[in-house]
Short mmCIF file of C-alpha atoms in Angstrom, two decimals:
data_model
loop_
_atom_site.label_atom_id
_atom_site.label_comp_id
_atom_site.label_asym_id
_atom_site.label_seq_id
_atom_site.Cartn_x
_atom_site.Cartn_y
_atom_site.Cartn_z
CA MET A 1 66.33 174.39 75.44
CA ASN A 2 66.35 172.27 78.58
CA HIS A 3 69.70 173.75 79.56
CA LYS A 4 68.58 177.30 78.80
CA GLU A 5 65.53 176.88 81.04
CA LYS A 6 67.85 176.25 84.02
CA GLU A 7 68.92 179.92 83.76
CA PHE A 8 72.47 179.27 84.93
CA SER A 9 74.89 182.19 85.01
CA SER A 10 77.26 181.71 82.09
CA PHE A 11 80.92 182.00 83.00
CA HIS A 12 81.91 180.07 79.88
CA THR A 13 82.22 180.85 76.19
CA PRO A 14 80.81 182.45 74.08
CA GLY A 15 81.49 185.98 75.26
CA HIS A 16 78.06 187.37 74.35
CA LYS A 17 76.51 185.16 77.07
CA CYS A 18 73.37 184.72 74.91
CA SER A 19 72.47 188.37 75.62
CA ASP A 20 70.50 190.77 73.42
CA ILE A 21 73.70 192.27 71.97
CA LEU A 22 73.19 189.87 69.03
CA PRO A 23 69.66 190.41 67.68
CA GLN A 24 67.33 187.66 66.50
CA GLU A 25 67.41 189.26 63.05
CA LEU A 26 70.85 187.66 62.55
CA LEU A 27 69.09 184.49 61.41
CA ARG A 28 67.72 186.45 58.44
CA LEU A 29 71.25 187.18 57.23
CA ASP A 30 72.18 183.62 56.25
CA PHE A 31 73.27 184.66 52.77
CA THR A 32 75.89 183.36 50.36
CA GLU A 33 78.35 185.10 48.03
CA LEU A 34 76.32 187.72 46.14
CA PRO A 35 77.18 191.03 44.44
CA ASP A 36 75.92 192.85 47.55
CA THR A 37 77.36 190.52 50.21
CA ASP A 38 81.01 190.18 49.06
CA SER A 39 83.14 187.02 49.23
CA LEU A 40 85.34 186.19 52.22
CA TYR A 41 88.39 184.98 50.30
CA GLU A 42 88.18 187.60 47.55
CA ALA A 43 86.88 190.41 49.73
CA ASP A 44 86.66 193.84 48.09
CA GLY A 45 83.38 195.15 49.56
CA ILE A 46 81.61 194.96 52.91
CA ILE A 47 83.73 192.07 54.24
CA LEU A 48 86.92 193.94 53.39
CA ASN A 49 85.44 196.96 55.15
CA THR A 50 84.89 194.91 58.32
CA GLU A 51 88.45 193.58 58.16
CA LYS A 52 89.71 197.17 57.90
CA ARG A 53 87.65 198.07 60.98
CA LEU A 54 89.25 195.15 62.83
CA GLU A 55 92.71 196.30 61.77
CA ARG A 56 92.06 199.71 63.32
CA LEU A 57 90.72 198.12 66.52
CA PHE A 58 93.65 195.70 66.95
CA GLY A 59 96.38 197.90 65.44
CA THR A 60 97.46 195.41 62.78
CA LYS A 61 98.84 195.54 59.24
CA ARG A 62 96.28 192.92 58.20
CA THR A 63 93.40 191.13 59.90
CA LEU A 64 91.54 188.22 58.30
CA ILE A 65 88.09 187.08 59.40
CA SER A 66 87.50 183.38 60.04
CA SER A 67 84.06 181.85 60.40
CA GLY A 68 85.80 178.50 60.98
CA GLY A 69 86.91 179.35 64.49
CA CYS A 70 90.40 179.94 65.80
CA THR A 71 91.41 176.59 64.28
CA LEU A 72 91.33 178.12 60.80
CA ALA A 73 93.34 181.13 62.02
CA ILE A 74 95.93 178.79 63.60
CA GLN A 75 96.15 176.69 60.45
CA THR A 76 96.74 179.79 58.35
CA MET A 77 99.27 181.26 60.79
CA LEU A 78 101.40 178.13 60.95
CA MET A 79 101.21 177.55 57.20
CA LEU A 80 102.35 181.13 56.54
CA ALA A 81 105.25 180.73 58.99
CA SER A 82 106.25 177.40 57.44
CA ARG A 83 107.18 179.27 54.25
CA ARG A 84 110.27 180.39 56.20
CA GLY A 85 111.13 176.92 57.49
CA LYS A 86 109.41 173.71 58.57
CA LYS A 87 111.12 173.46 61.95
CA MET A 88 109.56 175.51 64.77
CA LEU A 89 109.73 175.88 68.53
CA PHE A 90 106.51 175.19 70.45
CA THR A 91 105.57 175.52 74.09
CA ARG A 92 104.24 172.17 75.20
CA ASN A 93 100.81 173.49 76.25
CA ILE A 94 99.55 174.01 72.69
CA HIS A 95 96.04 173.26 71.48
CA ARG A 96 95.51 170.13 69.39
CA SER A 97 94.54 172.26 66.37
CA ALA A 98 98.19 173.40 66.22
CA VAL A 99 99.40 169.80 66.48
CA ASN A 100 97.05 168.75 63.69
CA THR A 101 98.35 171.60 61.54
CA CYS A 102 101.90 170.35 62.08
CA VAL A 103 100.70 167.03 60.70
CA LEU A 104 99.07 168.60 57.64
CA ALA A 105 101.91 171.02 56.89
CA GLY A 106 104.78 168.63 57.69
CA ILE A 107 106.11 170.91 60.45
CA GLU A 108 108.78 169.55 62.80
CA PRO A 109 108.04 170.68 66.38
CA VAL A 110 110.73 171.25 68.98
CA TRP A 111 109.13 171.33 72.44
CA ILE A 112 109.85 173.77 75.26
CA MET A 113 108.38 172.88 78.65
CA PRO A 114 106.70 175.74 80.55
CA LYS A 115 107.83 176.28 84.13
CA SER A 116 105.49 176.91 87.04
CA ASP A 117 105.72 177.44 90.78
CA SER A 118 102.57 175.36 91.20
CA ALA A 119 101.56 171.86 90.18
CA PHE A 120 97.99 173.14 89.74
CA PHE A 121 98.71 175.38 86.73
CA THR A 122 100.61 175.28 83.44
CA GLY A 123 103.24 177.98 83.83
CA ARG A 124 105.16 179.89 81.18
CA ILE A 125 108.42 179.89 79.26
CA THR A 126 110.83 182.77 79.73
CA ALA A 127 112.80 184.86 77.24
CA GLU A 128 115.88 182.95 78.46
CA ASP A 129 114.19 179.64 77.58
CA ALA A 130 113.48 180.92 74.07
CA ASP A 131 117.02 182.25 73.63
CA LYS A 132 118.51 178.90 74.64
CA ALA A 133 116.14 176.99 72.31
CA PHE A 134 117.00 179.17 69.30
CA SER A 135 120.74 178.91 69.99
CA GLU A 136 120.35 175.11 69.99
CA ASN A 137 118.03 175.12 66.97
CA PRO A 138 119.24 177.91 64.65
CA ASP A 139 117.24 176.43 61.79
CA ALA A 140 113.92 176.91 63.62
CA SER A 141 111.85 179.59 61.85
CA ALA A 142 109.47 180.60 64.63
CA LEU A 143 108.40 180.32 68.24
CA TYR A 144 104.77 179.41 68.93
CA VAL A 145 103.28 180.13 72.35
CA THR A 146 99.83 179.99 73.94
CA SER A 147 99.05 183.20 75.80
CA PRO A 148 96.90 183.51 77.78
CA ASP A 149 96.67 179.82 78.56
CA TYR A 150 93.47 178.14 79.72
CA TYR A 151 94.09 179.20 83.32
CA GLY A 152 94.65 182.83 82.31
CA GLU A 153 98.45 182.93 82.66
CA ILE A 154 99.95 185.53 80.30
CA SER A 155 103.46 185.09 78.91
CA ASP A 156 106.16 187.74 78.60
CA ILE A 157 105.26 188.46 74.98
CA LYS A 158 107.44 191.56 74.78
CA GLY A 159 110.48 189.66 76.04
CA LEU A 160 109.82 186.67 73.78
CA ALA A 161 109.36 188.97 70.77
CA GLY A 162 112.70 190.60 71.52
CA VAL A 163 114.45 187.22 71.48
CA CYS A 164 112.70 186.08 68.29
CA HIS A 165 113.56 189.25 66.43
CA LYS A 166 117.17 189.16 67.65
CA TYR A 167 117.50 185.84 65.83
CA GLY A 168 115.41 187.00 62.84
CA LYS A 169 112.58 184.59 63.76
CA LEU A 170 108.80 184.93 64.01
CA LEU A 171 106.74 185.02 67.20
CA LEU A 172 103.36 183.32 66.74
CA VAL A 173 100.77 183.52 69.52
CA ASP A 174 97.68 181.40 70.07
CA ASN A 175 95.66 184.19 71.65
CA ALA A 176 92.38 182.27 71.39
CA HIS A 177 91.28 183.27 74.88
CA GLY A 178 92.69 186.81 74.82
CA SER A 179 90.96 188.84 72.10
CA HIS A 180 89.68 191.22 74.78
CA LEU A 181 93.20 192.02 76.02
CA ALA A 182 93.40 194.81 73.43
CA PHE A 183 90.56 196.59 75.22
CA CYS A 184 91.61 196.26 78.85
CA HIS A 185 92.96 199.16 80.92
CA LYS A 186 96.46 198.22 79.73
CA ASN A 187 96.69 196.89 76.16
CA MET A 188 98.13 193.40 76.63
CA HIS A 189 97.25 192.07 73.18
CA PRO A 190 100.18 190.11 71.65
CA ILE A 191 100.31 192.31 68.53
CA ALA A 192 100.69 195.43 70.70
CA LEU A 193 103.60 193.72 72.50
CA GLY A 194 105.57 192.68 69.41
CA ALA A 195 104.13 189.38 68.15
CA ASP A 196 104.25 188.89 64.38
CA MET A 197 100.93 187.00 64.19
CA SER A 198 98.19 186.04 66.61
CA ALA A 199 95.17 183.79 66.22
CA CYS A 200 92.25 185.26 68.18
CA SER A 201 89.00 183.45 68.90
CA LEU A 202 86.68 186.46 69.07
CA HIS A 203 83.68 184.46 70.21
CA LYS A 204 85.34 183.33 73.43
CA THR A 205 85.38 186.74 75.11
CA LEU A 206 83.83 189.25 72.68
CA PRO A 207 80.18 189.52 71.49
CA VAL A 208 80.55 187.21 68.47
CA LEU A 209 78.77 183.99 67.53
CA THR A 210 80.66 180.75 68.11
CA GLY A 211 83.08 180.19 65.23
CA GLY A 212 83.94 183.86 64.74
CA ALA A 213 87.70 184.44 64.89
CA VAL A 214 90.49 186.47 63.29
CA LEU A 215 94.10 186.11 62.27
CA ASN A 216 95.99 189.28 63.22
CA ILE A 217 99.18 190.01 61.27
CA ALA A 218 101.81 192.62 62.13
CA ASP A 219 104.32 191.58 59.45
CA GLU A 220 103.70 193.22 56.07
CA GLU A 221 105.45 190.44 54.15
CA LEU A 222 103.35 187.70 55.74
CA SER A 223 100.09 189.46 54.86
CA VAL A 224 100.79 189.18 51.11
CA HIS A 225 100.00 185.44 50.99
CA ALA A 226 97.55 185.37 53.90
CA LYS A 227 94.22 185.07 52.05
CA GLN A 228 95.51 182.48 49.59
CA THR A 229 96.82 180.44 52.52
CA MET A 230 93.53 180.61 54.44
CA VAL A 231 91.73 179.27 51.34
CA LEU A 232 93.76 176.04 51.65
CA PHE A 233 91.94 175.19 54.89
CA GLY A 234 88.76 177.28 54.92
CA SER A 235 85.29 176.19 53.93
CA THR A 236 84.02 177.56 50.62
CA SER A 237 80.75 178.16 52.47
CA PRO A 238 81.69 180.63 55.22
CA SER A 239 78.86 181.65 57.52
CA TYR A 240 77.48 185.10 56.80
CA VAL A 241 75.59 184.96 60.10
CA ILE A 242 78.90 184.59 61.98
CA MET A 243 80.56 187.32 59.88
CA ALA A 244 77.61 189.65 60.55
CA SER A 245 78.10 189.09 64.29
CA VAL A 246 81.74 190.15 63.86
CA ASP A 247 80.47 193.37 62.29
CA ILE A 248 78.15 193.92 65.28
CA CYS A 249 81.15 193.33 67.55
CA CYS A 250 83.05 196.08 65.72
CA ASP A 251 80.14 198.44 66.34
CA TYR A 252 80.16 197.55 70.03
CA LEU A 253 83.94 197.94 70.47
CA GLU A 254 84.06 201.26 68.62
CA LYS A 255 81.44 202.66 71.01
CA HIS A 256 81.95 200.71 74.24
CA ARG A 257 85.51 199.36 74.29
CA ASP A 258 85.98 200.82 77.80
CA GLU A 259 83.43 198.31 79.17
CA TYR A 260 86.19 195.69 79.27
CA SER A 261 88.52 197.89 81.33
CA ARG A 262 85.64 198.79 83.67
CA LEU A 263 85.02 195.10 84.29
CA GLU A 264 88.52 194.63 85.67
CA GLU A 265 87.51 196.07 89.07
CA ARG A 266 84.44 193.80 89.32
CA THR A 267 86.46 190.71 88.47
CA GLY A 268 89.31 191.84 90.70
CA LYS A 269 86.90 191.96 93.63
CA ILE A 270 86.13 188.24 93.16
CA LYS A 271 89.82 187.41 92.91
CA ARG A 272 90.51 189.31 96.14
CA LEU A 273 87.68 187.42 97.82
CA ALA A 274 89.17 184.11 96.67
CA GLU A 275 92.54 185.13 98.07
CA GLU A 276 90.95 186.10 101.41
CA ARG A 277 89.26 182.69 101.51
CA GLY A 278 92.62 180.95 101.18
CA LEU A 279 92.05 179.73 97.63
CA VAL A 280 95.08 179.21 95.40
CA MET A 281 95.17 181.06 92.05
CA PRO A 282 97.75 181.40 89.25
CA SER A 283 100.58 183.81 90.09
CA GLY A 284 102.27 186.44 87.95
CA LEU A 285 100.69 188.34 85.08
CA CYS A 286 97.23 186.92 84.38
CA ASP A 287 94.14 187.76 82.37
CA PRO A 288 92.32 190.38 84.47
CA LEU A 289 88.91 189.10 83.33
CA ARG A 290 89.40 185.37 83.96
CA VAL A 291 88.95 183.88 87.39
CA CYS A 292 90.77 180.61 88.05
CA ILE A 293 90.68 179.11 91.52
CA ASN A 294 91.93 175.85 92.94
CA THR A 295 89.09 174.09 94.72
CA SER A 296 91.01 171.04 95.91
CA CYS A 297 92.61 173.15 98.65
CA ALA A 298 89.05 173.83 99.88
CA GLY A 299 88.23 170.15 100.14
CA ILE A 300 86.08 169.95 96.98
CA SER A 301 86.59 166.57 95.33
CA PRO A 302 86.84 166.25 91.53
CA ASP A 303 83.40 164.61 91.41
CA GLU A 304 81.85 167.47 93.38
CA GLN A 305 83.28 170.42 91.46
CA THR A 306 80.63 171.01 88.79
CA ASP A 307 77.70 170.16 91.08
CA PHE A 308 79.02 172.56 93.71
CA PHE A 309 79.01 175.57 91.37
CA GLN A 310 75.77 174.58 89.70
CA SER A 311 74.15 174.56 93.14
CA PHE A 312 74.75 178.33 93.04
CA LYS A 313 73.34 178.41 89.47
CA VAL A 314 76.84 179.09 88.13
CA GLU A 315 78.14 177.27 85.04
CA PRO A 316 81.97 177.37 84.89
CA GLU A 317 83.96 177.32 81.69
CA PHE A 318 85.98 174.36 82.88
CA CYS A 319 86.54 172.11 85.88
CA ASP A 320 89.58 169.86 85.71
CA GLY A 321 89.17 168.15 89.07
CA GLU A 322 91.40 170.62 90.90
CA ASN A 323 90.76 174.01 89.30
CA ALA A 324 87.67 175.87 88.16
CA VAL A 325 87.83 178.49 85.39
CA PHE A 326 85.34 181.34 84.93
CA ILE A 327 85.27 183.69 81.91
CA CYS A 328 83.83 187.12 82.70
CA THR A 329 82.64 189.60 80.08
CA PRO A 330 80.56 192.81 80.11
CA PHE A 331 77.56 190.67 79.15
CA ASN A 332 77.48 188.96 82.52
CA SER A 333 74.75 190.51 84.70
CA ASP A 334 74.99 191.74 88.27
CA THR A 335 73.11 188.59 89.27
CA ASP A 336 75.79 186.48 87.59
CA PHE A 337 78.53 188.11 89.63
CA GLU A 338 76.53 187.90 92.86
CA ARG A 339 76.11 184.16 92.34
CA LEU A 340 79.81 183.67 91.62
CA GLU A 341 80.73 185.72 94.68
CA ALA A 342 78.39 183.62 96.82
CA ALA A 343 79.98 180.41 95.53
CA VAL A 344 83.55 181.63 96.06
CA GLY A 345 82.66 183.13 99.44
CA SER A 346 81.32 179.81 100.69
CA LEU A 347 84.65 178.09 100.11
CA CYS A 348 87.36 177.98 102.74
CA GLY A 349 90.79 177.04 101.44
CA ASN A 350 93.91 176.22 103.38
CA GLY A 351 96.08 178.33 101.08
CA SER A 352 98.36 175.37 100.45
CA ASN A 353 100.04 175.11 97.08
CA LYS A 354 101.61 172.04 95.57
CA LYS A 355 105.09 172.15 94.13
CA PRO A 356 105.34 170.83 90.58
CA GLU A 357 107.13 167.59 89.89
CA ARG A 358 109.75 167.51 87.16
CA ILE A 359 108.04 166.16 84.05
CA SER A 360 110.03 164.48 81.31
CA LEU A 361 108.71 164.48 77.78
CA PRO A 362 107.86 161.14 76.14
CA GLU A 363 110.46 159.83 73.72
CA CYS A 364 109.90 161.16 70.18
CA VAL A 365 110.50 158.45 67.59
CA ALA A 366 108.70 159.84 64.52
CA MET A 367 107.53 163.12 63.01
CA PRO A 368 103.84 163.88 63.73
CA ARG A 369 102.94 163.61 60.04
CA GLU A 370 104.73 160.28 59.68
CA ALA A 371 102.94 158.82 62.72
CA VAL A 372 99.44 159.98 61.78
CA PHE A 373 99.66 158.67 58.21
CA SER A 374 101.24 155.36 59.18
CA GLU A 375 99.44 152.01 59.52
CA THR A 376 97.56 152.24 62.81
CA LYS A 377 95.64 150.20 65.36
CA ARG A 378 93.36 151.22 68.22
CA VAL A 379 94.60 149.99 71.58
CA ALA A 380 93.30 150.12 75.15
CA VAL A 381 95.32 152.73 77.01
CA LYS A 382 96.18 150.24 79.76
CA ASN A 383 97.82 148.03 77.11
CA SER A 384 99.64 150.80 75.22
CA LEU A 385 102.93 150.99 77.15
CA GLY A 386 105.84 151.29 74.72
CA LEU A 387 103.70 151.85 71.64
CA VAL A 388 103.93 155.00 69.50
CA SER A 389 100.92 157.31 69.47
CA ALA A 390 99.35 158.07 66.09
CA GLU A 391 97.06 160.83 67.39
CA SER A 392 97.07 163.83 69.70
CA ALA A 393 95.21 162.31 72.63
CA CYS A 394 93.78 165.01 74.82
CA PRO A 395 90.90 166.08 77.04
CA CYS A 396 88.90 168.94 75.56
CA PRO A 397 88.63 171.46 77.07
CA PRO A 398 91.39 172.55 77.32
CA GLY A 399 92.43 170.61 74.21
CA VAL A 400 96.12 170.29 75.18
CA PRO A 401 97.43 166.84 74.15
CA VAL A 402 98.81 164.54 76.82
CA VAL A 403 100.83 162.77 74.14
CA MET A 404 101.72 163.93 70.64
CA PRO A 405 101.72 161.86 67.44
CA GLY A 406 105.08 160.14 67.05
CA GLU A 407 105.82 159.90 70.79
CA ARG A 408 106.32 156.64 72.66
CA ILE A 409 103.70 156.05 75.34
CA ASP A 410 105.19 155.73 78.82
CA GLU A 411 103.72 155.17 82.28
CA ASN A 412 103.20 158.91 82.87
CA VAL A 413 101.17 159.18 79.66
CA ILE A 414 99.03 156.18 80.59
CA SER A 415 98.39 157.61 84.06
CA SER A 416 97.35 160.99 82.64
CA LEU A 417 95.08 159.53 79.96
CA CYS A 418 93.34 157.28 82.49
CA ARG A 419 92.87 160.21 84.86
CA TYR A 420 91.08 162.12 82.09
CA GLY A 421 88.88 159.14 81.27
CA ILE A 422 90.51 158.38 77.89
CA CYS A 423 90.24 154.62 77.53
CA ASP A 424 91.77 153.88 74.12
CA ILE A 425 94.30 155.45 71.79
CA LEU A 426 95.33 155.16 68.14
CA CYS A 427 98.86 153.79 67.84
CA CYS A 428 101.29 153.05 65.03
CA ALA A 429 100.95 149.44 63.98
CA ASP A 430 104.69 148.74 63.74
#
């Protein structure tokens, strides 16, 4: 309540921005499985009807509702794919929920490093990178990518899908931050571009309560076992309040889906202003409704970032010391955008970018599952050089691990963990 009374402009999740799109009456819908209310994992009534509505909206063969966030959708997606093989290709910038699923499902990850023209942002892998990785790992069953990433960079999903399908493999997309891409001027949703499955965190950019997500499936064969697989990870007490908000979202999108494409011009105006002010932003294809600007080139120190934007009554989604991320949705008001424009307009960048350094991956000495379930000890990060991590140590947000379970901790890992304020880490005892 104290935070709400500050009346900051929300440029963070959830997408509804605490607006009136979700009525107070939602609290009166906290039901359980009843003859009238259906059952999520055995849906044959109103919940199934909502899933069918979502399938029409996203253009899928099957869409499953999750009230356990995108984590549950990711768990289900990876478990379904693991039926075709336990070895998979992963871009290195994956969320820790995917790493944890590898642990639970016994999946062997093969890492592909994204490439970027800037040290400030993550970058992407190319279709050529995927082709090379599959030729070197013919027993890998799937490629897993994050698109868009936390900075809004969108991968070449169509090109990656072409490579995957050439080799008879699956393309899995963590589309947690891109549910709205299906409703932009150009449909850039992964399913529309050839992905076999995508995990979509509806609440991040659509008018859905936190925890509302979906698993979108384009492959008919994969959909057969989808519900039974979700049951392995899902709570037996799914939230009817969250599911009701998904239904409200369907209503909104069926009537007002063009609101997202209309917002592109408003958000584009802020991006153009940032460019005019000499502020560095991600290059290439990016989420049209996410603003990501580098503030270090404007002389804003890491300690000043959040305070600077809050002085304009703007609450960013994320400040990492160098970049600030802002999520825009139709539920942001004109006042919200005026405040963000004022903040961006007051910055003066030098336009200087920073070339990325070549990063080598830590040595992998054990499978993630083996490391996590081994004998462990908690160690101060400064004393962990040479030890093997038994956890996915990461700052959240964005939730991308600095080191994966089973990897040997080197000086680069220690430096990164210390920079993020992570002081201790769980390591294998041996």
